[in-house]
Amino acid sequence: MSSTSQYQDFIPPHRLLMGPGPSMVHPRVLHALSLPLLGHLDPVFLGLMNEIQALLRLTFQTQNDFTIALPGTGSAGMEAVISNLIEPGDTAIVGVNGVFGSRLATMIERHGGTALRIEMPWGTTIPIEVLQDRLSDSPPVKAVVLVHAETSTGVWQPLHEVGALCRQHDTLMIIDAVTSLGGVPVEVDAWGIDACYSGTQKCLSCSPGLAPLTLSPRAVRALRQRRTPCHSWYLDLSLIAEYWDGHSRAYHHTAPISMLYGLHEALRLVHEEGLAARITRHQLNGDALMAGLETLDLKPLPPPGHRLPMLNCVTLPDQIDDTMVRTTLLKDYGIEIGGGLGPLRGQVWRIGLMGESCQPAHVLTFVNALEEIFAGHGWLRHPGRAAQAAMETYTEFQRSARRSA
Ligand SMILES: *Cc1c(COP(=O)(O)O)cnc(C)c1O
């Protein structure tokens, strides 16, 4: 006799998600995820897809016709772009200064391309001069591939000069905007980006499961001019384009209906708030958090001017026990933060303030919890300073907002 009573209702515990993703999801998005299904070719659903495309164009700041949301997480967006734009025999220059740059290089090689890696130490950017030299010294290069927000190190890669350089060398500019989209400016058209992909679970604050993606007319041309069909059938963007295209709507795969409901609502929230206001909110909360953490001797890994506000990567002082603190945060306070990856394992924390997670109440709750844990272990003599420093950042922001009003 088997019984189902041993499988109880799953009720997830309450968590403050302050890691590298997923981020917290707004109740309106959770509601959208639970609505009744429609068929994936139902005219009402197709209307929703059109709205998602329009909202994504606003988010990516592009006029690109080819702007869609793929099934799969951010890595599916990454693999779709690489497998469609890099053919066997193609060469791509890729910036490798963290986990995601090195994942991109691996994908390029698996799809038969040659990855010319620009390796830089984790925690630093890819300098434009190095990219320029590499482009000048290399045989024709199909694409330059860079990670805008390197989530493994908290590094914010400057991109504004890259587009012109790519055009000068007739190469495509491919950008990973998984963590940056919806948190810091991502200006696809103004920066000359040819292919840009993201994920739903970071600053867009939806569940993991979709990868927003946009291709410039140049990238679409490269796709059309492929010598061989894309090795991946599921991620073949020329097939997927026929489903998103308003005229053909050819069946390729069954669209993840509920996920698209959720993304639609998440994007509505982004634009109700306004991109500019959302970006300011991320910067302000990131600044407040860092002001608090510096009082605890937790120092940012990236250099000044290149620190992501939504992914704060800080190095740990010697006496701090990484695993013990993170376990206590989760178990006793319900707060999740990220540890270090690869060479940074045990050496850094990655504190996310993405989308819905990015709020003063969360910043203050977190720094207070951290102070309590530190004080409890004798690592901190005068608790209270971190929260105070964070509060001062908010007060100063309000004061200067009043002054300029
Ligand atoms: C999270 C992330 C990815 C991968 O996204 P998944 O949703 O985990 O598949 C890719 N690139 C960057 C920069 C990321 O932060």
Short mmCIF file of N, CA and C in Angstrom, two decimals, residues 13-16 322-337 369 372-373:
data_model
loop_
_atom_site.label_atom_id
_atom_site.label_comp_id
_atom_site.label_asym_id
_atom_site.label_seq_id
_atom_site.Cartn_x
_atom_site.Cartn_y
_atom_site.Cartn_z
N PRO A 13 9.51 28.42 3.20
CA PRO A 13 9.70 29.36 4.30
C PRO A 13 9.89 30.77 3.75
N HIS A 14 9.62 31.77 4.57
CA HIS A 14 9.82 33.15 4.14
C HIS A 14 11.32 33.44 4.05
N ARG A 15 11.73 33.99 2.95
CA ARG A 15 13.15 34.32 2.76
C ARG A 15 13.30 35.72 2.21
N LEU A 16 14.37 36.36 2.64
CA LEU A 16 14.81 37.60 2.03
C LEU A 16 15.90 37.19 1.03
N ASP A 322 33.19 32.28 6.74
CA ASP A 322 32.24 32.44 5.62
C ASP A 322 31.00 31.56 5.78
N THR A 323 31.21 30.24 5.83
CA THR A 323 30.08 29.32 5.82
C THR A 323 29.21 29.50 7.05
N MET A 324 29.86 29.68 8.21
CA MET A 324 29.09 29.82 9.44
C MET A 324 28.17 31.05 9.38
N VAL A 325 28.70 32.16 8.89
CA VAL A 325 27.87 33.38 8.84
C VAL A 325 26.71 33.20 7.87
N ARG A 326 27.00 32.65 6.71
CA ARG A 326 25.92 32.51 5.72
C ARG A 326 24.86 31.52 6.19
N THR A 327 25.30 30.47 6.88
CA THR A 327 24.33 29.51 7.41
C THR A 327 23.46 30.16 8.49
N THR A 328 24.08 30.95 9.37
CA THR A 328 23.32 31.63 10.42
C THR A 328 22.33 32.63 9.81
N LEU A 329 22.80 33.36 8.80
CA LEU A 329 21.91 34.33 8.15
C LEU A 329 20.66 33.62 7.61
N LEU A 330 20.87 32.48 6.98
CA LEU A 330 19.75 31.77 6.38
C LEU A 330 18.84 31.15 7.45
N LYS A 331 19.46 30.46 8.40
CA LYS A 331 18.67 29.70 9.38
C LYS A 331 17.99 30.61 10.39
N ASP A 332 18.72 31.57 10.94
CA ASP A 332 18.17 32.37 12.04
C ASP A 332 17.49 33.65 11.57
N TYR A 333 17.85 34.13 10.39
CA TYR A 333 17.28 35.41 9.93
C TYR A 333 16.51 35.27 8.62
N GLY A 334 16.56 34.10 7.99
CA GLY A 334 15.85 33.92 6.72
C GLY A 334 16.41 34.75 5.59
N ILE A 335 17.71 35.09 5.68
CA ILE A 335 18.33 35.93 4.64
C ILE A 335 19.31 35.10 3.82
N GLU A 336 19.14 35.14 2.51
CA GLU A 336 20.08 34.45 1.63
C GLU A 336 21.02 35.45 0.96
N ILE A 337 22.33 35.20 1.08
CA ILE A 337 23.31 35.94 0.27
C ILE A 337 24.17 34.91 -0.45
N ALA A 369 21.41 42.33 10.96
CA ALA A 369 21.62 40.90 11.22
C ALA A 369 23.12 40.60 11.23
N GLU A 372 24.75 41.81 14.38
CA GLU A 372 24.40 40.96 15.51
C GLU A 372 25.26 39.69 15.50
N ILE A 373 25.41 39.09 14.32
CA ILE A 373 26.23 37.87 14.21
C ILE A 373 27.70 38.19 14.52
#
